[in-house]
C-alpha atoms as a PDB file:
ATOM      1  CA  UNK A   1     107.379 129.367  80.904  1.00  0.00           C
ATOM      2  CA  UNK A   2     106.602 131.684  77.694  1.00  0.00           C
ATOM      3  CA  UNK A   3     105.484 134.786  77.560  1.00  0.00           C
ATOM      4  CA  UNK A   4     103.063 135.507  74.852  1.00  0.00           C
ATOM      5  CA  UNK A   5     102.577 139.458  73.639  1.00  0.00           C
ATOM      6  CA  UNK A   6      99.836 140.946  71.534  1.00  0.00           C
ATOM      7  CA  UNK A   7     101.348 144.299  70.038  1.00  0.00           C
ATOM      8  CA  UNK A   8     101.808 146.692  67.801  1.00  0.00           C
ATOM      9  CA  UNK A   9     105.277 146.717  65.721  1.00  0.00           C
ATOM     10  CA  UNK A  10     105.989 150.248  64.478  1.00  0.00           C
ATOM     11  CA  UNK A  11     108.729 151.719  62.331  1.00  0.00           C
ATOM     12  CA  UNK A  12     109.544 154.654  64.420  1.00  0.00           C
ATOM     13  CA  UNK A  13     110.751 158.249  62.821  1.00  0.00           C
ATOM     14  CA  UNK A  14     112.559 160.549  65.723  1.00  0.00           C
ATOM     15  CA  UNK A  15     113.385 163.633  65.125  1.00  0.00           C
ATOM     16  CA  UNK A  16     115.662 165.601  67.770  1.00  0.00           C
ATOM     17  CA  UNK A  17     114.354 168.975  67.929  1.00  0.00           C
ATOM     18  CA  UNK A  18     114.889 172.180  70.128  1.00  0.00           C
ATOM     19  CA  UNK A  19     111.633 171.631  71.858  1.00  0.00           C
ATOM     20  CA  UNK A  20     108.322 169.876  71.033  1.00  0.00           C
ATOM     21  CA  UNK A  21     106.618 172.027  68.313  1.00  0.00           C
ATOM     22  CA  UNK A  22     103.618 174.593  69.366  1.00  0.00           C
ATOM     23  CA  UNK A  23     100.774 174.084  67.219  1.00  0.00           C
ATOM     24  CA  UNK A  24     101.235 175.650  63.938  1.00  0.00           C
ATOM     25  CA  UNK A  25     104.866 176.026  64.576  1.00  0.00           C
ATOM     26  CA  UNK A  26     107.377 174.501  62.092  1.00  0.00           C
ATOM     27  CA  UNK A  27     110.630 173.683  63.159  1.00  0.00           C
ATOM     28  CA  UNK A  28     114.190 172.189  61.656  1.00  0.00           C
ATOM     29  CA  UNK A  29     115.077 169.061  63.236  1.00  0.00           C
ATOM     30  CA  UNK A  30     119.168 168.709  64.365  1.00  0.00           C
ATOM     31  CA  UNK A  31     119.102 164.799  64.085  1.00  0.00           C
ATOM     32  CA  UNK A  32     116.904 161.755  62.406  1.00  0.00           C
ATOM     33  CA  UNK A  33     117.021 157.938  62.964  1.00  0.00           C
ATOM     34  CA  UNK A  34     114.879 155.121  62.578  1.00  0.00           C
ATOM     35  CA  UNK A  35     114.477 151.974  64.078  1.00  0.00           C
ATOM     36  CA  UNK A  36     112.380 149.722  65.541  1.00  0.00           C
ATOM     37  CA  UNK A  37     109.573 150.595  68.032  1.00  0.00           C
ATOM     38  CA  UNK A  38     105.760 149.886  69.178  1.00  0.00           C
ATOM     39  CA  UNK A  39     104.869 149.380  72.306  1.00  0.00           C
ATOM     40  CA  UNK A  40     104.100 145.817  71.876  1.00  0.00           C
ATOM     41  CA  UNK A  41     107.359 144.855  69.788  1.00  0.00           C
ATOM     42  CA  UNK A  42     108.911 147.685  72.810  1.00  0.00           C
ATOM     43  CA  UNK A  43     107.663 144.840  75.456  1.00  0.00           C
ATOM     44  CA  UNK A  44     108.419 141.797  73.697  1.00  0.00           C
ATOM     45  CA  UNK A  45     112.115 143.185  73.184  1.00  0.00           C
ATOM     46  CA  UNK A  46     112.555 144.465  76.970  1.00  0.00           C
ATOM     47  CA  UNK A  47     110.874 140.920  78.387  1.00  0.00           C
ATOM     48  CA  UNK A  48     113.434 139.207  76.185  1.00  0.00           C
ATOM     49  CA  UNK A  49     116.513 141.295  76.629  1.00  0.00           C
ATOM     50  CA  UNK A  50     115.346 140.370  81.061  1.00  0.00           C
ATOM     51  CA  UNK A  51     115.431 136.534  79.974  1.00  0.00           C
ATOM     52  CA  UNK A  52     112.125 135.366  79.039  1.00  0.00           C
ATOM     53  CA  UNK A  53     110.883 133.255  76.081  1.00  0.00           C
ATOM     54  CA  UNK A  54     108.949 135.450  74.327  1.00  0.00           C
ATOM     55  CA  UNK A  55     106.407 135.185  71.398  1.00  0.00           C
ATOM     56  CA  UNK A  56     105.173 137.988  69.837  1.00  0.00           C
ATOM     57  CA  UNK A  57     101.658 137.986  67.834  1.00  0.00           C
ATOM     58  CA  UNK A  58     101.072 140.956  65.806  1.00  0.00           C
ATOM     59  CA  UNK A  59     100.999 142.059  62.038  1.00  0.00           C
ATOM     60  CA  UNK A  60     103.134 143.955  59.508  1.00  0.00           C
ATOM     61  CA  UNK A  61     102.776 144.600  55.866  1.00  0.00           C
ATOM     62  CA  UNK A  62     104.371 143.802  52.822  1.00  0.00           C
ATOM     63  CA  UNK A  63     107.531 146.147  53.485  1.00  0.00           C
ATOM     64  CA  UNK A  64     107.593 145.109  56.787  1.00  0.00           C
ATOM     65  CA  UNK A  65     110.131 141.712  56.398  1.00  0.00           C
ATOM     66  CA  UNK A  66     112.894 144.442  58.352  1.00  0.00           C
ATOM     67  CA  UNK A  67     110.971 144.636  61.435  1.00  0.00           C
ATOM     68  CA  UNK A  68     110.294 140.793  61.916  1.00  0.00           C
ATOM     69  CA  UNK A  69     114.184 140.071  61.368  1.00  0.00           C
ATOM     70  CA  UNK A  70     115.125 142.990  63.905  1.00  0.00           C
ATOM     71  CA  UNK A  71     112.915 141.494  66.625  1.00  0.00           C
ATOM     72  CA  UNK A  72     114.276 137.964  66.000  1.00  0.00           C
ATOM     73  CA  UNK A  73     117.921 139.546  66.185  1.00  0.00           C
ATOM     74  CA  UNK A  74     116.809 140.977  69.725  1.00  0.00           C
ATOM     75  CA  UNK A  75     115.805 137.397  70.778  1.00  0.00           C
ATOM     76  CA  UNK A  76     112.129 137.457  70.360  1.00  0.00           C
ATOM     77  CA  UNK A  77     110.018 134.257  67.895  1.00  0.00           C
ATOM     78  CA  UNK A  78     108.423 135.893  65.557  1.00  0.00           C
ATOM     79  CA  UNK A  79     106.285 132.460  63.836  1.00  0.00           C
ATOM     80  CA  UNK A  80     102.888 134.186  64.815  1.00  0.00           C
ATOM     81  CA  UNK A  81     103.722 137.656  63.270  1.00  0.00           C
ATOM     82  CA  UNK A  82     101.497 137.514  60.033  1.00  0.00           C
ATOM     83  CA  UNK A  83     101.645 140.035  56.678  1.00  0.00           C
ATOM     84  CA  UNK A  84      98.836 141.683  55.530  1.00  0.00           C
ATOM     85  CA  UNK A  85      98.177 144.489  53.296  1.00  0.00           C
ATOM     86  CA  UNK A  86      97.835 147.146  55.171  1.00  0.00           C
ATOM     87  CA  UNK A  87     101.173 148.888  55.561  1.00  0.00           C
ATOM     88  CA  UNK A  88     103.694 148.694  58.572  1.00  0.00           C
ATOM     89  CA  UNK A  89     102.380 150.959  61.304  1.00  0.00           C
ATOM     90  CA  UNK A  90     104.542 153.911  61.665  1.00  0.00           C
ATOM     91  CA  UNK A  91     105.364 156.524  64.351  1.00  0.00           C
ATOM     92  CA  UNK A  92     106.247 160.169  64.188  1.00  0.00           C
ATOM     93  CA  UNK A  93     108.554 160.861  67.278  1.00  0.00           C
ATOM     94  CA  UNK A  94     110.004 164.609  68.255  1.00  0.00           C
ATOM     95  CA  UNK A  95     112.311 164.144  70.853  1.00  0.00           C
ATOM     96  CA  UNK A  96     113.437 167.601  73.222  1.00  0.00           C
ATOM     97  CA  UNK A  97     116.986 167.786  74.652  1.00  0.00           C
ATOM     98  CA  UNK A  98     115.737 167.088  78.254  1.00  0.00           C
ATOM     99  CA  UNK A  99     114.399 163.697  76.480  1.00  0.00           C
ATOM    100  CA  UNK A 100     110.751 164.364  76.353  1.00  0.00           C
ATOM    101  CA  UNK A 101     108.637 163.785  73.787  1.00  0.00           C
ATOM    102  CA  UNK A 102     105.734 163.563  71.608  1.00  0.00           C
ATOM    103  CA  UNK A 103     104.431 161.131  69.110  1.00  0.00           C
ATOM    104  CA  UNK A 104     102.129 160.488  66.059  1.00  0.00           C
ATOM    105  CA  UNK A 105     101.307 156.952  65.631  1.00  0.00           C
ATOM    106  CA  UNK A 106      99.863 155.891  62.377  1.00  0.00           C
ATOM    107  CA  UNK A 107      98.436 151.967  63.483  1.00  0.00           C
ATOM    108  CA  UNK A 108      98.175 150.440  59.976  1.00  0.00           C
ATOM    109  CA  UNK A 109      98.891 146.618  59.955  1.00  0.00           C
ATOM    110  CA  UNK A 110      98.695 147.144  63.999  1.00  0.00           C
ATOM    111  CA  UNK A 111      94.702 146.826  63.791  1.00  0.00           C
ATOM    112  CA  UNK A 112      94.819 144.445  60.935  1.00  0.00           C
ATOM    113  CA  UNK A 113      95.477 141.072  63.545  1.00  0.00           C
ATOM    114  CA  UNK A 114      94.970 137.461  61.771  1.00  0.00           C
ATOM    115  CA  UNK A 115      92.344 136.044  64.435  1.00  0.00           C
ATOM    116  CA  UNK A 116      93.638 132.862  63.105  1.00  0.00           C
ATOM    117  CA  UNK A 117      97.017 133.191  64.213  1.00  0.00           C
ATOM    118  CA  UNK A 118      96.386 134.520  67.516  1.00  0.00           C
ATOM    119  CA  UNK A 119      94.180 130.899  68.344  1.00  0.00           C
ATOM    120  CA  UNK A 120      97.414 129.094  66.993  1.00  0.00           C
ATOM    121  CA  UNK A 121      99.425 131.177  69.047  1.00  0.00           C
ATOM    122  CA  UNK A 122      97.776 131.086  72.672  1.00  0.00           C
ATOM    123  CA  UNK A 123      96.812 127.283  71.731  1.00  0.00           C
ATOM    124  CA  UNK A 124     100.641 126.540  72.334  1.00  0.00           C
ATOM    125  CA  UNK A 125     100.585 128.149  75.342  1.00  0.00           C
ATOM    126  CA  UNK A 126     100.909 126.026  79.086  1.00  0.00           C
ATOM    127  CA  UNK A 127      98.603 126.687  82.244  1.00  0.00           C
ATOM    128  CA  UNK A 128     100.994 129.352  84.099  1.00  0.00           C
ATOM    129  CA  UNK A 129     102.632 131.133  80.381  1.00  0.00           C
ATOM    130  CA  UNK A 130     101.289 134.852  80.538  1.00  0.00           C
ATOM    131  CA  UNK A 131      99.956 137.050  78.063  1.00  0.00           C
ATOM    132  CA  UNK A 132     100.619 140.531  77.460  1.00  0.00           C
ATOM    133  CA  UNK A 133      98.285 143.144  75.556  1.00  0.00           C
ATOM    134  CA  UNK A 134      98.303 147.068  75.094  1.00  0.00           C
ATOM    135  CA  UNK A 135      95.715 148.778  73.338  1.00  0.00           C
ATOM    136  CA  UNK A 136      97.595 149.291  70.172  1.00  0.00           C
ATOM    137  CA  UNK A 137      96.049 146.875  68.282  1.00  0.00           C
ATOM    138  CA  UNK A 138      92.684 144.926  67.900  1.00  0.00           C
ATOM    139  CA  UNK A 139      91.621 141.941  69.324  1.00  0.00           C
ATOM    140  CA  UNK A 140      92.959 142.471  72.725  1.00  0.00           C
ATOM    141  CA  UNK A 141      89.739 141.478  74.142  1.00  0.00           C
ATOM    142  CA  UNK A 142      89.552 137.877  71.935  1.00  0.00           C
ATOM    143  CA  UNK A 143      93.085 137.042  73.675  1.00  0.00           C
ATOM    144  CA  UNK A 144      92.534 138.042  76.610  1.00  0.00           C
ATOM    145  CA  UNK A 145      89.201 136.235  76.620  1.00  0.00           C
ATOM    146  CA  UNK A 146      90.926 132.640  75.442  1.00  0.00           C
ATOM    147  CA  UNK A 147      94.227 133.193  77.234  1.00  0.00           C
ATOM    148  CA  UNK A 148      91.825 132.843  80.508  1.00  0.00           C
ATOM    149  CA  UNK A 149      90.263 130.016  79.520  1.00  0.00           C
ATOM    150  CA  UNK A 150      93.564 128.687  79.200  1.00  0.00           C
ATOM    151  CA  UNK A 151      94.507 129.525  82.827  1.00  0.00           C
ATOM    152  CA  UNK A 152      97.320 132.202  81.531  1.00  0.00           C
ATOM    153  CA  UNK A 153      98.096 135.270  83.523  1.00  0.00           C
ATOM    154  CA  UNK A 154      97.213 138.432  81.566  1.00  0.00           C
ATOM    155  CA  UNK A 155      99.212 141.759  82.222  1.00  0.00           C
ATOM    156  CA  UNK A 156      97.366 144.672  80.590  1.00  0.00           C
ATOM    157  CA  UNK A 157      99.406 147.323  79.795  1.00  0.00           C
ATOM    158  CA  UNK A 158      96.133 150.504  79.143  1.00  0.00           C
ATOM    159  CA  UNK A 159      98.149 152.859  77.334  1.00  0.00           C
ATOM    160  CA  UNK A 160      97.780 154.690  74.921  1.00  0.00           C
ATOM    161  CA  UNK A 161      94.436 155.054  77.101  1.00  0.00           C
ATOM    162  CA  UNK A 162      90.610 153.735  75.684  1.00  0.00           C
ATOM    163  CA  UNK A 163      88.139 153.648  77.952  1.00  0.00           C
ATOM    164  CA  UNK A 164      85.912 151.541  76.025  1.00  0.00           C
ATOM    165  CA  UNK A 165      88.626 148.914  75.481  1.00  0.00           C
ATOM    166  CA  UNK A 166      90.190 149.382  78.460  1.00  0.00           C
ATOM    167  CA  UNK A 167      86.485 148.736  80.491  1.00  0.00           C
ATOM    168  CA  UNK A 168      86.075 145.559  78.691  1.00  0.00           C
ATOM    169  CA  UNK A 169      89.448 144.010  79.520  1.00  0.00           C
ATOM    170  CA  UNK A 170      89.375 144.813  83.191  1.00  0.00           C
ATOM    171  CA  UNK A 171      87.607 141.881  83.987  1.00  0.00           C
ATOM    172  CA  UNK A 172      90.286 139.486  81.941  1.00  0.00           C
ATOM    173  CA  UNK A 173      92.933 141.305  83.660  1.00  0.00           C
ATOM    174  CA  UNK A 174      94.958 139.942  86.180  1.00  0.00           C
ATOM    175  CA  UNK A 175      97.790 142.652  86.448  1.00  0.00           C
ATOM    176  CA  UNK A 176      97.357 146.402  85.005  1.00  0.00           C
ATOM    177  CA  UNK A 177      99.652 148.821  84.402  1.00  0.00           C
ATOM    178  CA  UNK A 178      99.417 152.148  83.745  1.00  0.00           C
ATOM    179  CA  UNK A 179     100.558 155.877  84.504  1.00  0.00           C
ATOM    180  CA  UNK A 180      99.001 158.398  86.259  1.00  0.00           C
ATOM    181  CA  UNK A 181      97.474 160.186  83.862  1.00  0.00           C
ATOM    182  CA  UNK A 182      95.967 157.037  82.305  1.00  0.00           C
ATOM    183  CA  UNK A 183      94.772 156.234  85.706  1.00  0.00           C
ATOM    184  CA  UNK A 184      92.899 159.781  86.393  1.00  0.00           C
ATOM    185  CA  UNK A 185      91.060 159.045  82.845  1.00  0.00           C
ATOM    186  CA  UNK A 186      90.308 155.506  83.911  1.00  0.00           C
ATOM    187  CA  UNK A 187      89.134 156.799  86.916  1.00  0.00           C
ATOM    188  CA  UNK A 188      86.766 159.116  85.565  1.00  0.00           C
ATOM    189  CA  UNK A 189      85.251 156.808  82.803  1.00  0.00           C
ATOM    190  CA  UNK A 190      84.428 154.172  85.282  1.00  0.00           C
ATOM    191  CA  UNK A 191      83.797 156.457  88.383  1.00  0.00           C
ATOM    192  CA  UNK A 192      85.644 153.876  90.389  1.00  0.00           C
ATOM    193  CA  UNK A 193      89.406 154.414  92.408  1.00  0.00           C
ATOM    194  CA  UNK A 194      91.964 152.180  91.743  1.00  0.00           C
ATOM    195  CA  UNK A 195      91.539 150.337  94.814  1.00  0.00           C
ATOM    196  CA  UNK A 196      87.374 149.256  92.984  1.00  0.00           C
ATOM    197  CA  UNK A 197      88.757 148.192  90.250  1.00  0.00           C
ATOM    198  CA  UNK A 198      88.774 144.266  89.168  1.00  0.00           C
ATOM    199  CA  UNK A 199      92.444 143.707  88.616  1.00  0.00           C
ATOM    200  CA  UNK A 200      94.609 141.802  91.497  1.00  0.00           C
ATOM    201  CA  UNK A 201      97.285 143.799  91.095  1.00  0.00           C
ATOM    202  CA  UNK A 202      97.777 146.956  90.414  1.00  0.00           C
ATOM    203  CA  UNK A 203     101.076 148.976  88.838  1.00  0.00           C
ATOM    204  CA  UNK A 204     100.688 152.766  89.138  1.00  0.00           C
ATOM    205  CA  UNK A 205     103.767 155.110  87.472  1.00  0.00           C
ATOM    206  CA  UNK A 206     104.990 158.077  88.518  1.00  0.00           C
ATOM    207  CA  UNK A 207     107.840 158.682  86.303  1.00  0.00           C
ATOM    208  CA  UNK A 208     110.717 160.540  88.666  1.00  0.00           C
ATOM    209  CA  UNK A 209     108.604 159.710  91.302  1.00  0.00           C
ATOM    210  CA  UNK A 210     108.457 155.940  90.583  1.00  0.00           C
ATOM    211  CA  UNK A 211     105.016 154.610  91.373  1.00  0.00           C
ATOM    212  CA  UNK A 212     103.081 152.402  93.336  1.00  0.00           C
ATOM    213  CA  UNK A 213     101.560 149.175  93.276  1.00  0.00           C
ATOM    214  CA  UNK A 214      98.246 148.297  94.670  1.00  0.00           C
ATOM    215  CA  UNK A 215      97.051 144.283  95.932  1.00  0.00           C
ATOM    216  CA  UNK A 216      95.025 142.859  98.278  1.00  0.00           C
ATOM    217  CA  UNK A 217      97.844 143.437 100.783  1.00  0.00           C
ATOM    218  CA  UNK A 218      97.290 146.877 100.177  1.00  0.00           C
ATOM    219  CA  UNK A 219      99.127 149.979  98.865  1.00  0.00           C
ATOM    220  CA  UNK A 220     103.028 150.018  98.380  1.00  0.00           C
ATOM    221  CA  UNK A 221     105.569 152.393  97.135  1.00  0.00           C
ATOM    222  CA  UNK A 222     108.373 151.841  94.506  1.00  0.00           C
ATOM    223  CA  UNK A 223     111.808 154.524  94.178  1.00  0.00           C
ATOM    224  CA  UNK A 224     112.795 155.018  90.553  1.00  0.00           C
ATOM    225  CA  UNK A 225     116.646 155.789  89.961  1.00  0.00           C
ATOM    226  CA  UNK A 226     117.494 159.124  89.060  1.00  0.00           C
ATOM    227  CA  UNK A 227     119.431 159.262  85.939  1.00  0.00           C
ATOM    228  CA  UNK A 228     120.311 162.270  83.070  1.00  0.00           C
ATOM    229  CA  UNK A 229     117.780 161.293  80.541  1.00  0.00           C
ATOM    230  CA  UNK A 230     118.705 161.603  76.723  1.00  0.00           C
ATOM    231  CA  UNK A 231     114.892 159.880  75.393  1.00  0.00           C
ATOM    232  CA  UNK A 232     112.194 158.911  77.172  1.00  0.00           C
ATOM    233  CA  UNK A 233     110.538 157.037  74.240  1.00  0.00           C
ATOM    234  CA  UNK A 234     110.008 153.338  75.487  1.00  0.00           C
ATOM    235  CA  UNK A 235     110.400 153.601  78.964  1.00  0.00           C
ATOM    236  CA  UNK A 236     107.158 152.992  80.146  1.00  0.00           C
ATOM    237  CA  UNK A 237     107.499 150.045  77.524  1.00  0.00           C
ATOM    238  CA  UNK A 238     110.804 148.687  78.885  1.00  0.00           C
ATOM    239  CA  UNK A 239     109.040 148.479  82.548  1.00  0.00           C
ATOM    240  CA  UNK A 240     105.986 146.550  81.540  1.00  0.00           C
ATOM    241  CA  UNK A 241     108.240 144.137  79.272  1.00  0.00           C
ATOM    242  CA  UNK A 242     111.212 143.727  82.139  1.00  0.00           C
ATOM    243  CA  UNK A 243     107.953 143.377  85.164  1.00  0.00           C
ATOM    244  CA  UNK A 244     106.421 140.927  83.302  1.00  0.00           C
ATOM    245  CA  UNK A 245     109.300 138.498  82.678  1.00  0.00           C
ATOM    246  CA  UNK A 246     110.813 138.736  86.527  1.00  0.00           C
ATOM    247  CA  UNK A 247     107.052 138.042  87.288  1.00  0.00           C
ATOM    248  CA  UNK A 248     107.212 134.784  85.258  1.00  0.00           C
ATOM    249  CA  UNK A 249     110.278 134.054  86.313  1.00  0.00           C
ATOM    250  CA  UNK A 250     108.810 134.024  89.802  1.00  0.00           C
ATOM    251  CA  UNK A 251     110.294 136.968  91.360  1.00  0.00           C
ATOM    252  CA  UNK A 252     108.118 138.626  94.200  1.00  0.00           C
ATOM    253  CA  UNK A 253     106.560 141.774  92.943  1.00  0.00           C
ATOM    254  CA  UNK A 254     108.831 144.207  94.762  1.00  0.00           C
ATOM    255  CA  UNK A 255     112.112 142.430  93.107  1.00  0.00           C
ATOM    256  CA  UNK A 256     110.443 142.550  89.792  1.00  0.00           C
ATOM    257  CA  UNK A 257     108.981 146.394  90.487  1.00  0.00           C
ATOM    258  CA  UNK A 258     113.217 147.692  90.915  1.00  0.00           C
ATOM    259  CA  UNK A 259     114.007 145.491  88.450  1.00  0.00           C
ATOM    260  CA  UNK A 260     111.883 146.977  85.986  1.00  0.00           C
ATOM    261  CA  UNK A 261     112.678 150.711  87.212  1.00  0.00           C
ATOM    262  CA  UNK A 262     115.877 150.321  86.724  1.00  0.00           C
ATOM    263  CA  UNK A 263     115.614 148.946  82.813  1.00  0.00           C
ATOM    264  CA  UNK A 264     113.445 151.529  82.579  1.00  0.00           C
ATOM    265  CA  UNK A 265     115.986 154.133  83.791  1.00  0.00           C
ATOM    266  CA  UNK A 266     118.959 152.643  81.641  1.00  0.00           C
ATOM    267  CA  UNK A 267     116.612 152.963  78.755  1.00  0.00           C
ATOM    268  CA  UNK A 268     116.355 156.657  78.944  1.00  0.00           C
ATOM    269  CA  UNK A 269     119.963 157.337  79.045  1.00  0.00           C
ATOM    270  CA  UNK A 270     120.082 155.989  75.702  1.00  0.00           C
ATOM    271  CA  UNK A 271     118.895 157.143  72.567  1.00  0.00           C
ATOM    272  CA  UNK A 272     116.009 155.113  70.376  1.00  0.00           C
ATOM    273  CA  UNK A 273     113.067 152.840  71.249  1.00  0.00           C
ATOM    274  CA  UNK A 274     113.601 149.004  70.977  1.00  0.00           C
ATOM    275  CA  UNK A 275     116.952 148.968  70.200  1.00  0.00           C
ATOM    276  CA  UNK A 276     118.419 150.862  73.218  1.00  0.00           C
ATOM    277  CA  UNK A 277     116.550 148.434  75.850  1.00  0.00           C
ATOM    278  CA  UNK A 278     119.235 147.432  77.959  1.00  0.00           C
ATOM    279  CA  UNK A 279     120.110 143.529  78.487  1.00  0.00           C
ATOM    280  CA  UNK A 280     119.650 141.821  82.050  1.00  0.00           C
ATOM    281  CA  UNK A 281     123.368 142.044  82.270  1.00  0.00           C
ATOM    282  CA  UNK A 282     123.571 145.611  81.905  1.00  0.00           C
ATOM    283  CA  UNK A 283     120.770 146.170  84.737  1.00  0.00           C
ATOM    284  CA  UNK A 284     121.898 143.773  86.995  1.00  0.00           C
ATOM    285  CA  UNK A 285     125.207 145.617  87.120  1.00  0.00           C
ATOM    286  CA  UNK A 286     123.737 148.743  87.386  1.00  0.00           C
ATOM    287  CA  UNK A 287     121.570 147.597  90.392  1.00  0.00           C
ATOM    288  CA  UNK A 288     124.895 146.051  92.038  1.00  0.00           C
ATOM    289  CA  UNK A 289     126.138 150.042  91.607  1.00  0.00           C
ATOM    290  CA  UNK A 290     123.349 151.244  93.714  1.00  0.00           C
ATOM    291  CA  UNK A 291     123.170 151.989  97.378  1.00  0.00           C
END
């Protein structure tokens, strides 16, 4: 089974500040890296670091040969990632010392997808392969559109939130994720709960709180670990990417709900986006460590 993702691929700039800047404040950061990030390179990394096969579709530009040889080096293909001119998107990220955040994201070769090699992409794909999409770049609706006709499952992640995109792929969707703020703001632009809406399953988070997911079976809880975080940037990624390949690897829901929580919680004791997404090793021995 394959995995096929739809996402943005980012060069990410965090800066470790004192706290997140007020507006019109200016303020001297104590630390800089960069590194890999997007959400959709984010998702493609954490479903490959869980196990899955993973190809990722998206776009970078001319400079953007270091980001394609990263993700290989973190075990995802990379055939169907195609250079345009537009430059590599990029993403401004300040990062407080309780790990919180807040981030500029310029999308440049992120909304610049070949068409082309998105057909030649899903067109590989098997009855049963799944396809995952956020709404960081265009043409999510065109793949979600032909991986249905192909009979793939599509997990939507909505974030960073559009209604109007996010409207039009409810339909195609077959699992959604989002938080809760993205779900209050999907709930007001479509006046529905989350119990109306068109998706079969349903993956609410709560950060701290962990979350819920919501089926035809009705409404369960998930825990989250508690953990000291250092960066919160990619979390939310990490879960999508690590619930979508224990879902293809046929795990019930609520194994692949904890085992997403806790790659999500390992990734925010570390520092940086794609690169500190734990491996399935490291989370399965730090589920063995909990009670």
């Amino acid at each position: 089974m394959t995995l096929f993702c739809l996402g943005s691929i980012n060069l990410d700039h965090v800066y470790e500040v004192p706290h997140l800047p007020e507006p019109g404040e200016t303020l001297l950061a104590t630390a800089h890296a960069t590194g890999l990030g997007g959400k959709g390179a984010n998702q493609s990394v954490a479903a490959a670091q869980a196990g899955a096969s993973v190809v990722h579709i998206g776009a970078v530009g001319p400079e953007g040969a270091w980001a394609v040889a990263r993700l290989q080096a973190l075990g995802v293909k990379t055939g169907y990632v195609a250079e345009v001119a537009a430059p590599t998107a990029h993403a401004i990220i300040n990062v407080d010392p309780k790990g919180e955040n807040a981030i500029v994201v310029f999308p440049g070769a992120n909304m610049e997808q070949s068409l082309t090699s998105l057909k030649a992409a899903l067109l590989t794909a098997k009855r049963g392969d799944m396809l995952v999409l956020q709404n960081e770049t265009n043409l999510g609706l065109e793949a979600a559109t032909l991986a249905r006709s192909l009979g793939l499952t599509v997990l939507y992640a909505a974030a960073p939130f559009d209604a109007t995109a996010t409207k039009a792929l409810l339909p195609l969707t077959d699992i959604l994720v989002l938080n809760a703020v993205e779900l209050a703001q999907l709930t007001k632009a479509t006046g529905q709960s989350a119990q109306e809406l068109a998706p079969e399953t349903i993956i609410i988070t709560e950060g701290a709180k962990g979350g819920r997911a919501i089926t035809s079976a009705g409404e369960a809880r998930f825990a989250a670990f508690p953990v000291t975080a250092r960066d919160t940037t990619g979390a939310g990624d990490t879960f999508t990417g690590y619930l979508a390949a224990a879902l293809l690897e046929g795990q019930s829901l609520q194994e692949a709900l904890r085992l997403a929580a806790a790659a999500s919680a390992l990734k925010v004791t570390k520092k940086g986006t794609a690169d500190a997404i734990p491996s399935r090793g490291d989370v399965n021995s730090f589920l063995r460590s909990q009670p």
